[in-house]
Coordinates of C-alpha atoms in Angstrom, one line a residue:
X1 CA 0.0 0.0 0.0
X2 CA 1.3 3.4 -1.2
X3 CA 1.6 6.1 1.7
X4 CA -1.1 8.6 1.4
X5 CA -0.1 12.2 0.1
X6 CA -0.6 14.9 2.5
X7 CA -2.7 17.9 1.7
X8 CA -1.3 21.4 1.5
X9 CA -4.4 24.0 1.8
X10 CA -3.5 27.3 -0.1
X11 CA -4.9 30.3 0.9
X12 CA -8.6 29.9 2.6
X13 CA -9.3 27.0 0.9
X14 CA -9.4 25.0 3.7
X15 CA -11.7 28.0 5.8
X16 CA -13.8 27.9 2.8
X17 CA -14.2 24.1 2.6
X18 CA -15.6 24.2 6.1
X19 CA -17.9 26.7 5.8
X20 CA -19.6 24.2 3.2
X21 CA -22.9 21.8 4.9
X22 CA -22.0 19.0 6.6
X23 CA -23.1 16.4 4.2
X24 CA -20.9 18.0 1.7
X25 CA -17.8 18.8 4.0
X26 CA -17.9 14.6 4.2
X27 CA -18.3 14.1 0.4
X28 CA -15.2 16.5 0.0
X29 CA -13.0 14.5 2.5
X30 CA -14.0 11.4 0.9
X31 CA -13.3 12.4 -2.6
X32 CA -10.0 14.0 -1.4
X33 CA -9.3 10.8 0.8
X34 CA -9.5 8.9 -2.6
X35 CA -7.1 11.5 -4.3
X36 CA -4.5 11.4 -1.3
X37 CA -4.7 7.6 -2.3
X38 CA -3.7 7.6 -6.0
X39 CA -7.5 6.9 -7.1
X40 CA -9.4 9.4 -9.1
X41 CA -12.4 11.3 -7.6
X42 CA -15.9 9.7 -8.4
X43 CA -16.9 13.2 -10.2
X44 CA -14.0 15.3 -11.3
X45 CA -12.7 17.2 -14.5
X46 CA -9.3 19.0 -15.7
X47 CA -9.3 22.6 -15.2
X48 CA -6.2 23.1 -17.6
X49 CA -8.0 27.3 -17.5
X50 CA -6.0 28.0 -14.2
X51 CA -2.8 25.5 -15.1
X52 CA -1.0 22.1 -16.0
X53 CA -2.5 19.4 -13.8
X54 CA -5.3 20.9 -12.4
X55 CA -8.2 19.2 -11.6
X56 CA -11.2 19.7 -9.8
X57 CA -14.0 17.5 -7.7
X58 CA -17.8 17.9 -8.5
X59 CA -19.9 17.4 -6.0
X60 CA -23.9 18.8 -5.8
X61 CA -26.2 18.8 -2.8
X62 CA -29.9 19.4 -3.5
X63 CA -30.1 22.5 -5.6
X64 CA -26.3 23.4 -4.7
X65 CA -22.7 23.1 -6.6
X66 CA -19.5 22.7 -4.9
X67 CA -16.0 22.6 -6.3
X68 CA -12.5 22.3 -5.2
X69 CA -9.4 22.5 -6.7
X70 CA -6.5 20.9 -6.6
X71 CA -3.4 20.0 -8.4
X72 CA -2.3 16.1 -7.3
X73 CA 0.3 15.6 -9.9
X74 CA 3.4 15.9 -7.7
X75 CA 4.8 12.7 -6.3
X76 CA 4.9 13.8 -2.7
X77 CA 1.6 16.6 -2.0
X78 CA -1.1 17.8 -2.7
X79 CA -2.0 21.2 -3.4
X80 CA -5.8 22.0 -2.4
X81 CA -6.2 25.6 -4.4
X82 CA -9.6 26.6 -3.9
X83 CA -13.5 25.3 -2.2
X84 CA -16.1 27.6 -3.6
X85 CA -20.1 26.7 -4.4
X86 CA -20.8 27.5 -7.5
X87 CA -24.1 29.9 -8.6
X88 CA -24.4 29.3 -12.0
X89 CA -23.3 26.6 -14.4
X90 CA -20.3 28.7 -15.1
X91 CA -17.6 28.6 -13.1
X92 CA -17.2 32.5 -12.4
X93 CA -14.3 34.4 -13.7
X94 CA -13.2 35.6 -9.8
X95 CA -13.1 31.9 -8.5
X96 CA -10.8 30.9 -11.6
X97 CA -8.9 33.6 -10.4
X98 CA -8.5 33.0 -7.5
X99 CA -7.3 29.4 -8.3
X100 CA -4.6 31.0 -11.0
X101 CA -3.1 33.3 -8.8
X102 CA -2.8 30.2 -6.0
X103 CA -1.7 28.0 -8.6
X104 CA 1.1 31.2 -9.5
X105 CA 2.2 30.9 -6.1
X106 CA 3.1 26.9 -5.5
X107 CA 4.2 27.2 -9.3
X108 CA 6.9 29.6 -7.7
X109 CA 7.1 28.0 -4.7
X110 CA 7.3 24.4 -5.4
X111 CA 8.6 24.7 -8.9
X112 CA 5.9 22.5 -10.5

């Protein structure tokens, strides 16, 4: 059995993920449990928009979109880049923001 990456949280995504409902705070931690263990996310897409390797779990509750970003291609970590719930179908132009210029940062930081 492979040893499970750690998470590294940038910014407030880890603040943000815990302001989500309860139900969906657990669906996130699974998902993320699965990703810290080499297995893909049950709903997820690329999100090549904020950088190389980006990806980002799907999960909906009732009525309600969540997302969170992350980049998991590094050998070692993983980099949690943003939690937001989305309001329209969209992703909005401020949270991919927000994810490029996190994404900026461990590029600089962790040379990726």
């Amino acid at each position: 059995m492979s040893k499970e990456k750690p998470i590294y949280w940038v910014g407030t995504s880890l603040k943000d993920l815990l302001a989500f409902p309860d139900e969906v705070k657990q669906e996130a931690g699974y998902q993320l449990h699965r990703v810290q263990n080499g297995l893909e996310p049950e709903s997820w897409k690329p999100f090549q928009q904020v950088g190389s390797g980006v990806e980002e779990v799907r999960i909906s509750e009732g009525n309600n979109i969540y997302r969170i970003m992350y980049v998991a291609k590094l050998a070692n970590k993983i980099y949690v880049l943003h939690s937001f719930q989305k309001k329209t179908q969209k992703t909005s132009l401020k949270d991919i923001d927000i994810a490029k210029a996190r994404y900026k940062a461990i590029k600089k930081e962790d040379k990726i």
